Coordinates of C-alpha atoms in Angstrom, one line a residue:
M1 CA -0.1 -0.2 0.2
R2 CA 1.2 3.6 -0.8
I3 CA -0.5 6.9 0.3
S4 CA 0.5 9.5 -2.3
N5 CA 1.1 13.5 -1.8
L6 CA 1.5 13.4 2.1
R7 CA 0.5 17.3 2.2
A8 CA -2.6 17.1 4.3
R9 CA -1.4 19.3 7.2
F10 CA 1.5 21.3 6.9
C11 CA 1.0 23.5 10.3
L12 CA 3.9 23.3 12.8
L13 CA 3.3 20.6 15.5
A14 CA 3.6 22.3 19.3
I15 CA 5.3 19.5 21.2
A16 CA 5.4 20.0 24.9
L17 CA 8.9 20.0 26.0
P18 CA 10.2 20.4 29.7
L19 CA 12.1 24.0 30.5
T20 CA 14.6 23.5 33.3
L21 CA 16.6 26.7 34.4
F22 CA 19.7 26.3 36.2
F23 CA 20.2 29.9 37.1
G24 CA 19.5 33.5 35.2
Q25 CA 17.3 36.4 35.3
L26 CA 13.5 37.3 34.4
D27 CA 13.6 41.2 33.1
A28 CA 10.5 42.5 31.4
A29 CA 12.3 45.7 31.2
G30 CA 14.3 44.8 28.7
T31 CA 11.7 43.8 26.3
D32 CA 10.6 45.5 23.5
L33 CA 7.0 45.4 22.9
S34 CA 5.2 46.1 20.3
S35 CA 2.9 48.6 20.2
A36 CA -0.1 46.4 19.1
A37 CA 1.0 44.0 22.0
E38 CA 0.8 47.1 24.0
R39 CA -2.9 47.7 23.4
A40 CA -4.1 44.2 23.8
G41 CA -2.6 44.6 27.3
E42 CA -0.3 41.6 27.1
R43 CA 2.6 41.0 28.9
R44 CA 6.0 39.7 27.7
V45 CA 8.9 38.7 29.3
S46 CA 12.4 38.0 28.7
L47 CA 14.4 35.5 29.7
T48 CA 18.2 36.6 30.0
R49 CA 21.2 34.3 31.1
S50 CA 23.3 36.7 33.6
V51 CA 24.9 34.5 36.5
E52 CA 27.5 32.2 36.4
P53 CA 29.3 29.4 38.5
S54 CA 30.2 30.6 42.0
F55 CA 33.7 28.9 42.2
R56 CA 35.5 27.0 40.1
V57 CA 37.9 23.7 40.7
E58 CA 41.1 22.0 39.0
P59 CA 41.4 19.5 38.7
V60 CA 37.8 18.2 38.3
V61 CA 39.4 14.4 38.3
E62 CA 43.0 13.2 40.1
R63 CA 44.5 10.2 38.6
L64 CA 46.8 8.7 41.0
K65 CA 48.6 5.3 41.0
G66 CA 49.0 3.3 44.3
R67 CA 49.6 -0.1 45.9
R68 CA 46.5 -1.4 48.2
G69 CA 47.8 -0.3 51.9
E70 CA 49.4 2.6 50.7
T71 CA 48.3 6.0 51.8
L72 CA 48.2 8.6 49.0
P73 CA 47.9 12.4 49.1
F74 CA 45.4 14.1 46.9
S75 CA 44.4 17.8 46.4
F76 CA 41.8 20.2 44.5
E77 CA 42.2 24.1 44.4
L78 CA 39.1 26.4 44.2
T79 CA 38.7 29.6 43.1
S80 CA 35.7 32.0 43.6
T81 CA 34.4 33.9 40.8
G82 CA 33.5 36.9 42.3
K83 CA 31.4 36.7 45.0
S84 CA 31.5 35.9 49.4
M85 CA 30.4 32.6 50.1
S86 CA 29.9 29.7 52.3
L87 CA 31.1 25.9 51.0
D88 CA 31.4 22.4 52.6
V89 CA 33.4 19.5 51.3
R90 CA 32.5 15.6 51.8
P91 CA 33.2 12.0 50.0
V92 CA 30.6 11.1 48.6
N93 CA 29.5 7.3 47.1
L94 CA 29.6 7.5 43.3
R95 CA 27.0 5.7 40.9
Q96 CA 27.5 5.3 37.4
E97 CA 24.7 5.5 34.1
E98 CA 24.5 3.0 31.5
S99 CA 26.5 5.4 29.2
G100 CA 29.5 5.7 32.0
I101 CA 29.1 8.8 33.3
I102 CA 29.3 9.1 37.0
L103 CA 27.6 11.4 39.4
H104 CA 26.9 11.2 43.3
D105 CA 25.1 9.4 45.4
D106 CA 24.0 9.9 48.8
T107 CA 22.1 6.8 49.5
A108 CA 25.1 4.8 50.1
D109 CA 27.8 5.3 52.6
A110 CA 31.1 7.1 51.1
M111 CA 33.9 4.7 50.9
E112 CA 36.0 4.1 54.1
G113 CA 40.3 5.8 54.3
V114 CA 39.2 9.6 53.4
H115 CA 40.7 12.0 55.2
F116 CA 40.9 16.0 54.8
T117 CA 43.8 17.5 56.1
S118 CA 42.4 21.4 55.3
P119 CA 39.1 22.1 56.7
T120 CA 35.8 20.7 55.6
E121 CA 33.6 23.6 56.5
F122 CA 35.5 27.1 54.7
Q123 CA 34.8 30.6 53.6
L124 CA 35.6 31.8 50.4
A125 CA 35.8 35.4 49.5
P126 CA 36.3 37.1 45.9
G127 CA 38.3 36.4 43.9
E128 CA 40.2 34.1 46.8
T129 CA 41.6 30.3 46.3
F130 CA 41.5 27.9 48.7
R131 CA 43.2 24.4 48.3
I132 CA 41.2 20.7 49.3
E133 CA 43.4 18.5 51.1
G134 CA 43.6 15.1 52.3
S135 CA 44.8 11.6 51.8
V136 CA 43.3 8.5 51.0
T137 CA 44.2 4.8 52.1
V138 CA 44.3 2.3 49.1
P139 CA 41.7 -1.1 49.8
L140 CA 43.2 -4.0 50.7
T141 CA 40.7 -5.6 48.0
K142 CA 41.8 -6.8 45.0
T143 CA 40.8 -4.4 42.5
N144 CA 42.9 -3.2 39.4
Y145 CA 40.8 0.4 39.8
I146 CA 39.4 2.2 42.7
S147 CA 37.4 5.8 42.3
F148 CA 35.7 7.9 45.0
G149 CA 34.0 11.0 45.1
L150 CA 33.9 14.4 47.0
L151 CA 30.9 16.8 46.7
V152 CA 32.0 20.3 46.8
K153 CA 28.9 23.4 47.0
D154 CA 28.2 26.2 48.4
S155 CA 25.4 27.3 50.7
G156 CA 23.1 28.8 48.0
R157 CA 22.2 32.8 47.9
L158 CA 19.6 34.8 46.3
S159 CA 20.8 36.8 43.8
E160 CA 20.6 40.9 44.5
T161 CA 16.9 42.3 43.7
P162 CA 15.6 45.7 43.5
K163 CA 13.5 46.0 47.1
G164 CA 10.1 46.6 46.8
Q165 CA 8.1 47.3 43.6
P166 CA 10.1 48.9 40.9
D167 CA 9.0 52.4 39.9
D168 CA 9.0 51.8 36.0
G169 CA 6.8 48.9 36.6
S170 CA 8.7 46.2 35.1
T171 CA 8.7 43.0 35.9
H172 CA 11.8 41.4 38.0
A173 CA 12.4 37.5 39.5
A174 CA 15.5 36.2 41.5
I175 CA 16.7 32.4 41.4
R176 CA 18.2 30.6 44.5
F177 CA 20.9 29.0 42.7
V178 CA 23.6 26.2 44.1
T179 CA 26.9 25.5 42.4
Q180 CA 28.2 22.1 43.4
Y181 CA 30.9 19.7 42.1
V182 CA 31.6 16.3 42.2
L183 CA 34.8 15.6 42.4
R184 CA 36.5 12.0 41.6
V185 CA 40.0 10.8 42.7
D186 CA 40.3 7.4 40.1
I187 CA 43.3 5.2 41.4
E188 CA 45.0 2.6 39.6
T189 CA 46.8 0.0 42.1
G190 CA 48.6 -2.3 39.1
A191 CA 47.5 -5.4 40.4
Q192 CA 47.0 -8.2 38.0
D193 CA 44.8 -10.5 39.3
A194 CA 41.9 -8.8 40.1
G195 CA 40.0 -11.0 42.3
N196 CA 36.2 -9.6 41.4
M197 CA 36.8 -9.4 37.9
D198 CA 35.7 -12.9 36.8
D199 CA 32.2 -11.8 38.9
L200 CA 31.5 -9.3 35.8
Y201 CA 28.8 -10.7 33.5
F202 CA 27.3 -9.9 29.8
E203 CA 23.6 -9.1 30.8
N204 CA 22.9 -9.2 26.8
A205 CA 24.1 -9.0 23.3
T206 CA 23.2 -7.8 19.6
L207 CA 23.6 -6.0 16.7
I208 CA 22.0 -2.4 16.2
Q209 CA 22.1 0.1 13.5
K210 CA 23.2 3.7 13.9
K211 CA 22.6 5.8 10.8
G212 CA 22.2 3.0 8.7
L213 CA 25.8 1.3 10.0
P214 CA 26.1 -1.7 12.0
F215 CA 27.4 -1.4 15.6
V216 CA 27.9 -4.3 18.6
Q217 CA 25.8 -3.3 21.4
A218 CA 26.5 -5.3 24.9
Y219 CA 25.5 -4.5 28.3
L220 CA 28.1 -5.6 31.1
V221 CA 27.1 -5.8 34.9
N222 CA 29.4 -5.4 37.9
P223 CA 27.0 -7.3 40.9
T224 CA 30.7 -6.4 43.2
S225 CA 31.3 -3.8 45.5
Y226 CA 34.4 -3.0 44.0
A227 CA 35.0 -0.5 40.6
L228 CA 37.1 -2.4 38.5
E229 CA 39.0 -1.4 34.8
S230 CA 39.3 -3.9 31.9
Q231 CA 39.1 -4.2 28.2
V232 CA 35.8 -5.7 25.9
R233 CA 36.0 -7.3 22.6
A234 CA 33.9 -8.7 20.5
S235 CA 34.1 -11.0 17.2
I236 CA 31.0 -12.2 15.2
Q237 CA 31.1 -16.0 13.7
S238 CA 29.0 -17.3 11.5
D239 CA 28.0 -21.1 11.4
H240 CA 30.5 -21.6 8.5
G241 CA 33.3 -20.9 10.8
D242 CA 33.8 -17.6 9.2
S243 CA 34.9 -15.0 11.4
L244 CA 35.4 -11.2 11.4
E245 CA 38.0 -9.4 12.8
P246 CA 37.3 -8.4 16.2
L247 CA 36.0 -5.2 17.4
S248 CA 37.0 -3.3 20.7
L249 CA 33.8 -1.9 22.1
G250 CA 33.4 1.5 24.9
M251 CA 31.3 3.3 27.0
Q252 CA 29.6 6.8 25.5
S253 CA 31.2 9.0 28.2
R254 CA 34.6 8.1 26.8
N255 CA 33.4 8.1 22.6
E256 CA 35.5 11.6 22.4
L257 CA 38.6 10.5 24.0
P258 CA 41.7 9.8 21.8
G259 CA 43.1 6.6 20.3
N260 CA 42.7 3.5 23.0
A261 CA 41.8 5.3 25.4
K262 CA 37.5 5.4 24.7
Y263 CA 38.2 1.7 25.2
L264 CA 38.9 1.5 28.7
V265 CA 35.7 0.1 30.4
R266 CA 35.7 1.4 33.8
I267 CA 33.0 0.0 35.9
M268 CA 31.5 1.3 39.5
P269 CA 30.0 -1.1 41.6
K270 CA 26.5 -2.4 41.6
S271 CA 26.5 -0.5 37.7
R272 CA 25.0 -1.6 34.5
L273 CA 27.1 -0.3 31.3
R274 CA 25.9 0.0 27.7
L275 CA 29.0 -0.7 25.3
E276 CA 29.4 -0.3 21.9
G277 CA 31.6 -0.8 19.0
P278 CA 31.3 -0.3 14.9
V279 CA 31.7 -2.8 12.5
S280 CA 33.8 -2.0 9.7
E281 CA 33.4 -4.8 7.6
L282 CA 30.0 -5.9 5.5
L283 CA 27.7 -8.4 6.9
E284 CA 26.0 -11.0 5.3
S285 CA 22.2 -12.2 6.3
G286 CA 22.0 -15.2 8.7
D287 CA 22.9 -16.7 12.1
V288 CA 25.9 -15.5 14.0
A289 CA 27.4 -16.0 17.3
L290 CA 28.3 -12.8 18.6
N291 CA 31.0 -13.7 21.4
L292 CA 32.6 -11.3 23.9
K293 CA 35.9 -11.2 25.8
L294 CA 36.6 -8.8 29.1
S295 CA 40.2 -9.2 29.8
N296 CA 42.2 -7.3 32.4
G297 CA 45.0 -6.4 30.2
R298 CA 46.7 -9.6 30.3
R299 CA 44.4 -12.4 30.3
T300 CA 41.0 -13.4 29.4
M301 CA 38.6 -13.1 32.6
V302 CA 34.8 -13.2 31.1
N303 CA 34.0 -15.2 27.8
Q304 CA 30.4 -15.2 26.8
S305 CA 28.7 -15.6 23.7
F306 CA 25.3 -14.9 22.3
P307 CA 23.1 -16.0 19.2
V308 CA 22.4 -13.2 16.5
E309 CA 20.5 -12.9 13.4
I310 CA 21.6 -10.4 10.8
D311 CA 19.9 -9.1 8.2
S312 CA 22.0 -7.0 6.0
S313 CA 19.2 -4.8 4.5
D314 CA 19.6 -2.7 8.1
F315 CA 23.1 -1.6 7.4
R316 CA 22.4 -0.4 4.1
A317 CA 24.7 2.7 4.9
M318 CA 27.4 -0.1 4.9
H319 CA 27.0 -0.4 1.1
A320 CA 27.4 3.1 0.5
R321 CA 31.5 2.1 1.8
V322 CA 31.9 -1.5 1.1
K323 CA 31.1 -3.8 -2.3
R324 CA 31.4 -7.5 -2.1
V325 CA 32.0 -9.1 -5.3
G326 CA 32.2 -13.3 -5.0
N327 CA 32.2 -15.2 -2.2
G328 CA 33.6 -13.5 0.8
V329 CA 35.5 -11.2 -1.5
T330 CA 34.9 -7.4 -0.9
I331 CA 36.1 -3.9 -2.3
H332 CA 36.2 -0.3 -1.3
P333 CA 35.8 2.3 -1.8
T334 CA 33.1 2.1 -3.9
Q335 CA 32.7 5.2 -5.5
V336 CA 36.6 6.7 -7.0
E337 CA 36.6 10.5 -7.7
L338 CA 40.1 11.6 -9.6
G339 CA 40.6 15.3 -10.5
R340 CA 43.0 17.6 -11.0
V341 CA 41.3 20.5 -9.1
A342 CA 40.9 21.4 -5.8
G343 CA 39.2 19.0 -3.2
T344 CA 40.6 16.0 -6.0
H345 CA 43.1 13.6 -5.8
R346 CA 45.0 12.3 -9.1
V347 CA 45.4 8.9 -7.3
T348 CA 43.7 6.9 -5.0
T349 CA 44.1 3.3 -3.3
L350 CA 41.3 0.5 -4.0
Q351 CA 41.4 -2.6 -1.4
V352 CA 39.9 -5.7 -2.5
T353 CA 39.9 -8.3 0.9
N354 CA 39.1 -12.0 0.5
S355 CA 37.5 -13.4 3.9
G356 CA 36.5 -16.4 1.6
D357 CA 38.3 -19.7 2.2
K358 CA 39.3 -20.2 -1.5
D359 CA 41.6 -17.9 -3.5
C360 CA 39.9 -15.7 -6.2
K361 CA 41.2 -14.1 -9.7
V362 CA 40.2 -10.7 -9.9
E363 CA 40.0 -8.7 -13.4
L364 CA 39.6 -4.7 -13.0
V365 CA 38.3 -3.2 -16.5
P366 CA 37.6 1.5 -16.3
R367 CA 34.7 2.2 -18.4
D368 CA 33.6 5.3 -19.6
H369 CA 29.7 6.2 -19.0
A370 CA 28.8 4.1 -22.7
G371 CA 30.2 1.3 -21.7
N372 CA 33.5 1.5 -23.6
P373 CA 37.0 1.0 -21.8
T374 CA 38.6 4.5 -20.9
K375 CA 42.1 5.4 -21.0
S376 CA 41.6 8.3 -19.2
V377 CA 42.1 6.1 -15.8
M378 CA 45.4 3.5 -15.6
L379 CA 45.5 0.8 -12.9
S380 CA 48.5 -0.3 -10.8
S381 CA 47.3 -4.1 -11.6
K382 CA 44.3 -5.3 -13.7
K383 CA 44.6 -8.9 -13.5
F384 CA 45.4 -10.4 -9.9
T385 CA 44.7 -13.4 -7.7
V386 CA 43.9 -12.4 -3.9
R387 CA 44.5 -15.4 -2.1
S388 CA 42.7 -16.4 0.9
G389 CA 42.9 -14.5 4.3
R390 CA 44.8 -11.7 1.9
T391 CA 44.3 -7.7 0.8
Q392 CA 45.1 -6.6 -2.7
T393 CA 45.8 -2.9 -3.0
V394 CA 45.5 -0.9 -6.1
R395 CA 46.3 2.3 -7.0
A396 CA 44.0 4.6 -9.7
M397 CA 45.5 7.0 -11.3
L398 CA 44.1 9.9 -13.7
R399 CA 46.4 9.8 -17.2
G400 CA 46.8 13.1 -19.1
R401 CA 44.9 16.1 -20.3
S402 CA 41.1 15.9 -21.6
E403 CA 39.4 17.5 -23.9
D404 CA 36.1 17.2 -21.5
S405 CA 35.9 19.1 -18.3
Y406 CA 34.5 16.0 -16.5
E407 CA 33.8 12.5 -17.5
W408 CA 32.1 10.0 -15.7
G409 CA 31.3 5.8 -15.8
V410 CA 32.1 2.8 -13.8
I411 CA 35.7 0.2 -12.8
D412 CA 34.2 -3.0 -13.8
I413 CA 35.2 -5.8 -11.2
R414 CA 34.8 -9.4 -12.1
C415 CA 36.3 -12.2 -9.1
D416 CA 35.7 -15.5 -10.8
Q417 CA 31.9 -15.6 -12.2
S418 CA 30.9 -12.7 -9.9
T419 CA 30.8 -9.3 -11.2
T420 CA 29.8 -5.9 -10.1
S421 CA 31.3 -2.0 -9.9
L422 CA 32.2 1.2 -8.9
D423 CA 31.3 4.4 -9.5
M424 CA 33.9 6.5 -10.9
A425 CA 33.9 10.6 -11.9
L426 CA 36.9 12.3 -13.7
V427 CA 37.1 16.0 -12.7
H428 CA 39.6 17.4 -15.4
E429 CA 38.4 21.4 -14.7
V430 CA 35.3 21.4 -13.0
R431 CA 31.9 19.4 -11.5
P432 CA 29.1 19.7 -13.6
E433 CA 26.2 21.7 -11.6
V434 CA 24.4 19.8 -9.4
Q435 CA 20.6 19.4 -10.8
L436 CA 18.0 17.4 -8.4
V437 CA 14.5 17.5 -8.3
A438 CA 13.0 15.5 -5.3
G439 CA 9.2 14.2 -5.3
E440 CA 6.7 14.4 -3.0
M441 CA 7.3 12.3 0.1
Q442 CA 4.8 9.0 0.0
W443 CA 4.2 6.3 2.8
A444 CA 4.9 3.0 2.0
N445 CA 4.3 -0.6 3.8
L446 CA 7.4 -1.9 1.8
P447 CA 8.7 -6.2 2.4
S448 CA 11.4 -4.2 4.8
G449 CA 8.3 -2.5 6.9
N450 CA 6.8 0.8 6.7
A451 CA 8.7 3.9 5.4
F452 CA 8.5 7.4 4.3
V453 CA 10.1 7.5 1.0
M454 CA 10.8 10.3 -1.5
N455 CA 11.9 9.9 -5.4
V456 CA 15.1 11.9 -6.9
D457 CA 15.9 12.6 -10.0
N458 CA 19.2 13.5 -10.9
Q459 CA 18.9 16.1 -14.1
G460 CA 22.6 16.8 -14.1
D461 CA 25.7 16.2 -16.2
G462 CA 27.5 14.3 -13.1
Y463 CA 27.1 12.1 -10.4
A464 CA 25.9 13.6 -7.0
P465 CA 25.4 12.3 -4.2
L466 CA 22.5 12.3 -1.8
W467 CA 21.9 12.5 2.6
G468 CA 18.6 12.0 3.4
E469 CA 17.8 13.1 7.3
M470 CA 14.3 12.8 9.2
K471 CA 13.1 13.3 12.3
M472 CA 9.7 11.8 13.6
A473 CA 8.4 13.7 16.8
A474 CA 5.5 12.6 19.0
T475 CA 4.1 14.6 21.1
S476 CA 5.6 13.3 23.9
G477 CA 9.6 11.9 23.8
H478 CA 13.0 12.1 22.2
P479 CA 12.4 12.7 18.1
V480 CA 13.5 9.5 16.1
E481 CA 16.2 10.1 13.5
L482 CA 16.0 7.8 10.3
A483 CA 18.1 8.5 7.6
D484 CA 18.9 6.7 3.8
G485 CA 21.5 8.0 0.7
F486 CA 24.8 7.7 3.0
G487 CA 26.4 9.4 0.5
R488 CA 25.8 7.7 -2.5
W489 CA 26.0 8.9 -5.7
L490 CA 23.3 9.4 -8.3
A491 CA 24.1 8.8 -11.9
P492 CA 23.0 11.3 -14.6
G493 CA 19.3 10.3 -15.7
K494 CA 18.9 8.4 -12.8
S495 CA 16.1 8.2 -10.1
R496 CA 16.4 6.6 -6.7
E497 CA 13.4 6.4 -4.0
L498 CA 14.9 7.3 -0.6
Q499 CA 13.6 5.3 1.9
F500 CA 13.0 6.0 5.7
F501 CA 11.9 2.9 7.5
V502 CA 10.0 4.0 11.1
P503 CA 11.0 1.8 13.8
K504 CA 8.7 -1.5 14.5
G505 CA 6.6 -1.1 17.4
T506 CA 5.3 2.7 16.2
Q507 CA 2.1 3.6 17.4
P508 CA -0.7 5.6 15.7
G509 CA -1.2 9.0 16.5
T510 CA 0.3 12.3 15.5
Y511 CA 4.1 13.1 14.4
Q512 CA 5.7 16.1 13.2
I513 CA 7.7 14.6 9.9
S514 CA 11.1 17.0 9.1
T515 CA 13.0 16.0 6.0
K516 CA 16.4 17.4 4.7
I517 CA 17.7 16.3 1.3
T518 CA 21.5 17.1 0.6
S519 CA 23.7 16.8 -1.9
L520 CA 27.4 17.9 -2.6
D521 CA 28.7 20.7 -0.8
G522 CA 25.6 21.0 1.2
F523 CA 23.7 21.9 -1.7
V524 CA 20.0 21.3 -0.4
V525 CA 17.7 19.5 -2.9
A526 CA 14.6 19.7 -0.5
E527 CA 13.8 20.5 3.2
R528 CA 9.9 19.6 4.3
T529 CA 7.9 19.7 7.3
L530 CA 4.6 18.1 7.7
V531 CA 2.3 17.0 10.4
L532 CA 0.1 14.1 10.2
D533 CA -1.8 11.0 11.8
L534 CA -0.1 7.5 11.4
S535 CA -3.4 5.5 12.1
Q536 CA -3.7 2.0 12.8
E537 CA -4.6 1.0 9.3
M538 CA -1.1 2.5 7.8
L539 CA 0.7 1.1 10.2
T540 CA -0.5 -2.6 9.3
P541 CA 1.6 -4.4 6.9

């Protein structure tokens, strides 16, 4: 079933969202009231932010190294940002969100062995600096990682406001705000034999998709009373014994860290962590075993396996990055652009990987858009054999000059009896102008699920990449982000239907649908917002 031209209600849907004010000032006097609003007797209030935290702390996290039973000093420096205040500091227990973010927990007792050598209650004058100092005795428990928190906060005070009724008739409001920091001390004990680490376990694990790409997602549980530090690796093995390259999993809170630091898993006592890692290889549909290994850096402490059923159509963005040719043989990139203008390169590299159990004879042939072999591109190897478990690298180079400012075509690839092709663009002088035309949004019940679909035509003279983004917002909850296109090129004179599959289990109701289709250099092909009612009939396949 397809429902065409979803244009019924192009009004904006008012979605109620909670608003939290952390600090600020309400001031009606600074609002420019229009004469029409004044005549109507309206009262308008502007919201301006005019307050900053009352003090700052350096560092927020102190990292120490020490052995069990050793006493270690710690210190933090507080600086007032411009007012007098009373502060207090105390040790607190820590709790951990699934994302890895650590917060303080007032419901549990703080760690023992923390002693302060500086006052725990003190005054701080404007611009004054105070140093929190103390020591901690490393517990004797067999753990490789210990973490405890210090909660520092001021007593809170009202911001200054005019006394009595303002003469100018303006409205003022004062907000009581409190500045507090949860400081953390992390201690690496260097213990190689973490006695409690084998109590950790994986609650479940599966494959998920994010913007069309596959990710391993696993939930790690720490039932012990100790913080532990580890590394987690995942591997995917098919029923035929084929296995993908192992990948590391990490916490969301460490995603922005450089290098291998993002894959260090630190789990607090009585916590549950969500770990994720991207899969870089093309996945085939079928039943696989998702194997997870947790190690302490030297040996595996936890080893669990979960059955997973893969549907390769769930990971459509991978087909824009990797192409399969033959049994277990893949090639990337899937799109080759060579040129002499800014933003292009005269030489690029292709990689042919054979993950199968047999050697494969490969042949590459560059062709123009009419299907004729072209001499504009030179390949370092045109015919070769890729042995099982090996990767062959091929360089593609732009040859000489051309009378044409732009050429487009493909590189045909043959691996034994299997064939495929890579899109190829040659930019000698200038890229053609992007001329993409988008059709109307439609609703479709497709074999793969329910989806919003939109057709896009390429009426230009060159390849054009497509990115499609959609946000689907109900009257409550967070918007759902959908995607298609994924940067795949659309050839001149061709059309493609972008398909934005709604999540299974979507409930009937009113939704605001915001769609944006873009191409090269951010060129906007279409940008639309509509509001519609999804009925049970529409959601029924």
